[in-house]
Coordinates of C-alpha atoms and ligand atoms in Angstrom, one line a residue:
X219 CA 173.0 20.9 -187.6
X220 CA 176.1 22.9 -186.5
X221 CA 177.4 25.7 -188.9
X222 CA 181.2 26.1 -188.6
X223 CA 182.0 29.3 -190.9
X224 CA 180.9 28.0 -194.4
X225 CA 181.2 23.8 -193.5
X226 CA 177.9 22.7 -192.4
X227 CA 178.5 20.0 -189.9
X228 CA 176.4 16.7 -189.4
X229 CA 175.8 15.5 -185.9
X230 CA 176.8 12.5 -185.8
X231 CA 174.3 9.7 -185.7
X232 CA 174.1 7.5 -182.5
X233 CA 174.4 4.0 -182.1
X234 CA 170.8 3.5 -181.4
X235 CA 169.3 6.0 -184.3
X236 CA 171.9 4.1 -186.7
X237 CA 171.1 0.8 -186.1
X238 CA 167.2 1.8 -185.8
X239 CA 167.6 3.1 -189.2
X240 CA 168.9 -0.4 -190.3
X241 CA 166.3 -1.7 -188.7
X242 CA 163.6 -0.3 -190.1
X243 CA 164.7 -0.2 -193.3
X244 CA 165.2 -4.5 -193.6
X245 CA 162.2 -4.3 -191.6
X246 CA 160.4 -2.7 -194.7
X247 CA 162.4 -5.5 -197.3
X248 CA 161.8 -8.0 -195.4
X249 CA 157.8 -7.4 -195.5
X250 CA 157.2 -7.6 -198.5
X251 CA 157.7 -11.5 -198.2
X252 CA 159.4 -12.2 -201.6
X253 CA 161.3 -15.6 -202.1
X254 CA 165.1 -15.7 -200.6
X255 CA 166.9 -14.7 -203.6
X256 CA 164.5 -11.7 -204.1
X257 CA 164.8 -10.9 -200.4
X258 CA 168.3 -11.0 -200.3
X259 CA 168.6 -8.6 -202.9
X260 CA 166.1 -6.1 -201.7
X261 CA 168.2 -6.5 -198.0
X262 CA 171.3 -5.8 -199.6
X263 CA 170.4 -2.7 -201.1
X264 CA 168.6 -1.3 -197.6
X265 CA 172.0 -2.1 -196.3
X266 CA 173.9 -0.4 -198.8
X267 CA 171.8 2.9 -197.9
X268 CA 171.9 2.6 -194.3
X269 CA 175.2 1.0 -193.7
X270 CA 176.4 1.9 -190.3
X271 CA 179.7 3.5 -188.5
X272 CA 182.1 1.2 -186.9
X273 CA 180.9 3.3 -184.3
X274 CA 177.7 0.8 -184.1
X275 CA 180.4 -1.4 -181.6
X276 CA 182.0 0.4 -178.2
X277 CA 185.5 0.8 -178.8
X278 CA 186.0 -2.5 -176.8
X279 CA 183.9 -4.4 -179.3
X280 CA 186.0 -2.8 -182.2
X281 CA 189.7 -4.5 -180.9
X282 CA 188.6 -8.7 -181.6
X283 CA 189.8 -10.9 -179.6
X284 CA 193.2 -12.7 -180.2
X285 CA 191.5 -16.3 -180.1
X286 CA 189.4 -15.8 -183.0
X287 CA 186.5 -13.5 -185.1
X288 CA 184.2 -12.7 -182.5
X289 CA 180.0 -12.2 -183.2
X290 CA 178.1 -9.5 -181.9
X291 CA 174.5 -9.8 -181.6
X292 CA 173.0 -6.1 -182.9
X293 CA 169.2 -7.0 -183.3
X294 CA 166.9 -9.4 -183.4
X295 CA 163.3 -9.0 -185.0
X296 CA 160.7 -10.1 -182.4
X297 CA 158.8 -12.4 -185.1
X298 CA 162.4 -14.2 -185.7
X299 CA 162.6 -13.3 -189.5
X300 CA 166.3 -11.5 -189.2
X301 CA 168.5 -11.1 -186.9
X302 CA 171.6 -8.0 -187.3
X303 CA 175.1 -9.3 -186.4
X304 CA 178.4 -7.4 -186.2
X305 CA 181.5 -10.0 -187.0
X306 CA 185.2 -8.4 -185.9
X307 CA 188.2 -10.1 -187.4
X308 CA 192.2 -9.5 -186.3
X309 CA 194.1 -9.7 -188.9
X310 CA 194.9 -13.6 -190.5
X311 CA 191.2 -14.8 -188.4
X312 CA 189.4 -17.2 -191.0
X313 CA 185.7 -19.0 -191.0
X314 CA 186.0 -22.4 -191.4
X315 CA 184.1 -23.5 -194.8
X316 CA 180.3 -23.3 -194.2
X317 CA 176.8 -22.7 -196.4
X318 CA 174.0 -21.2 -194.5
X319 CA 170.1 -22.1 -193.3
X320 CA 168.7 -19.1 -194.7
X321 CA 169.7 -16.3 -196.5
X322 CA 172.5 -13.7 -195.3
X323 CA 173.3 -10.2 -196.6
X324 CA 176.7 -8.8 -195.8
X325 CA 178.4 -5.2 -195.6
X326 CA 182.1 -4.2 -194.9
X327 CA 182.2 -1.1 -192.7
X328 CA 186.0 -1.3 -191.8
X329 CA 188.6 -3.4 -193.8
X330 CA 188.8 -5.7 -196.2
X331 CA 187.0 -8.7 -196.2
X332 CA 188.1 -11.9 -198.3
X333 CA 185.7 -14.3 -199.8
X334 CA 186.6 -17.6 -201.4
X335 CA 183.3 -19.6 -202.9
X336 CA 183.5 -23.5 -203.5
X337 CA 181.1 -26.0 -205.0
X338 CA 180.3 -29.9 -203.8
X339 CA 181.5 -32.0 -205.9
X340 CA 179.7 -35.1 -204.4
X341 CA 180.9 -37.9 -206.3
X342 CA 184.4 -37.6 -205.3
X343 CA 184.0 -36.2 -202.1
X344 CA 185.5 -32.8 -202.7
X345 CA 185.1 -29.0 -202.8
X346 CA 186.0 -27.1 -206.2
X347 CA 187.1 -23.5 -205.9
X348 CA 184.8 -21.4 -207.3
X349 CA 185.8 -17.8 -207.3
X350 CA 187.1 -15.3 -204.8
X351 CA 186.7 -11.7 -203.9
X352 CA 188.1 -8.9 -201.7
X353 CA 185.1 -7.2 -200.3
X354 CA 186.8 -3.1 -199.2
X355 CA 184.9 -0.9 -197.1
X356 CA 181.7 -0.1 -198.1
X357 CA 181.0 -3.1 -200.2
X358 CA 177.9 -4.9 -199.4
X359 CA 176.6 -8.1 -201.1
X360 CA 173.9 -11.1 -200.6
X361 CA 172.8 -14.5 -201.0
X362 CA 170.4 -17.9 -200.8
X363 CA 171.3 -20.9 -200.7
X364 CA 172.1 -23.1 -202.2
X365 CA 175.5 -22.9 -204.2
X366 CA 176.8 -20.6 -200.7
X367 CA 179.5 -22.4 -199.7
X368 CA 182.3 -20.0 -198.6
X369 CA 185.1 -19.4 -196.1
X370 CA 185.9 -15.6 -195.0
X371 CA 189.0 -14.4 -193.7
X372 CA 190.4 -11.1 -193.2
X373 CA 193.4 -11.0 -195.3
X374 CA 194.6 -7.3 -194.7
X375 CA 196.9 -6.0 -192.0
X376 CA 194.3 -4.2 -189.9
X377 CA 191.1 -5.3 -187.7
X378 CA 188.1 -5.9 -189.7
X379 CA 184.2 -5.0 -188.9
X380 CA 181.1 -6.4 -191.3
X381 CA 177.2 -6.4 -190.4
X382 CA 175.7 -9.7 -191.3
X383 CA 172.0 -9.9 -191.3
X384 CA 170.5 -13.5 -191.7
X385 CA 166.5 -14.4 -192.7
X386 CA 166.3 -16.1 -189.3
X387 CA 166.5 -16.0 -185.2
X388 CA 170.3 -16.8 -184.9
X389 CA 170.3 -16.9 -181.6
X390 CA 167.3 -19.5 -181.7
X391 CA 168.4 -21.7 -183.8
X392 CA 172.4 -21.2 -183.0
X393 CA 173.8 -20.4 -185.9
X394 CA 173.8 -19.5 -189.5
X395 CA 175.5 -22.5 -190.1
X396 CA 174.0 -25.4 -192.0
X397 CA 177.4 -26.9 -192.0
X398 CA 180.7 -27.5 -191.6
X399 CA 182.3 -28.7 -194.6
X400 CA 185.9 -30.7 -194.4
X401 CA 186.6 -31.8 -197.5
X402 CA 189.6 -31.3 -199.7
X403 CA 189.9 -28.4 -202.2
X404 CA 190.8 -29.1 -205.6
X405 CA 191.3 -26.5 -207.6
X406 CA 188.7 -25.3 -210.6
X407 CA 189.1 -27.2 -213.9
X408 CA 190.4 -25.1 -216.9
X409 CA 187.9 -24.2 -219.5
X410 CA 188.3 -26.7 -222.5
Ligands
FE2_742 FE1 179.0 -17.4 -194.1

């Protein structure tokens, strides 16, 4: 620690100790081999405590990429239960609408992150809106399928950074995806 006449000043963390932190921390959630829904939870709130620095990409990382929201592989746990991924979105970039193969924890560290949930509606061959919300800075949330079908975009005007972590090898199996839904939307019906 540096002293700087009465303001104590931090060092800042690396790269490497912050996302070792993380690490170990999901590490710890992770072990203690509860269902998805439990573990998603108990991931979320190890997130929340060791949520990194935008400063976990290189500055290159941190500017996107004009052709889309671009994935950047942070960690993967040797025994293939998570995997740590950075996602960086221009402004406008959007997910198409997906649910996942495992469970997936998220936490906004720069931005403003905008959620919209649907439901299957399988008789006729739709998606029903189910909610929305604007995840800031900070915000971290979780969860198992099913009933996690959602489409992410970053609807503010500068670039935007989140850490995903998923209960699976990503990179072995391709993707969180379990699919891609294209299907119309039809709004939520009123309550009666
Ligand atoms: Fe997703």
């Amino acid at each position: 620690m540096t002293q700087v006449g009465a303001k104590v000043v931090r060092p800042r963390p690396t790269r490497t100790a912050e996302l070792d932190e993380l690490v170990i921390a999901v590490r710890g959630a992770v072990g203690k081999h509860a269902d998805w829904g439990e573990t998603a939870r108990l991931v979320a709130g190890e997130l929340e405590r060791n949520l990194p620095s935008p400063e976990i990409l290189t500055a290159e990382q941190r500017t996107g990429d004009p052709g889309g929201y671009r994935s950047h592989a942070l960690h993967t746990e040797p025994d293939g239960t998570f995997s740590i991924v950075a996602l960086v979105w221009r402004p406008g970039q959007v997910t198409p609408i997906h649910d996942h193969v495992t469970w997936c924890v998220f936490g906004v560290i720069q931005g403003v992150e905008y959620e919209e949930l649907f439901t299957l509606d399988e008789e006729n061959e739709c998606l029903v809106e189910a909610g929305s919300s604007a995840n800031r800075t900070g915000d971290v949330s979780g969860f198992a399928p099913p009933g996690d079908i959602h489409r992410v975009c970053n609807a503010g005007d500068r670039t935007a950074i989140s850490i995903h972590i998923y209960g699976t090898d990503v990179s072995r199996v391709g993707s969180s995806v379990r699919r891609y839904y294209d299907l119309p939307v039809r709004p939520a019906r009123p309550a009666a």
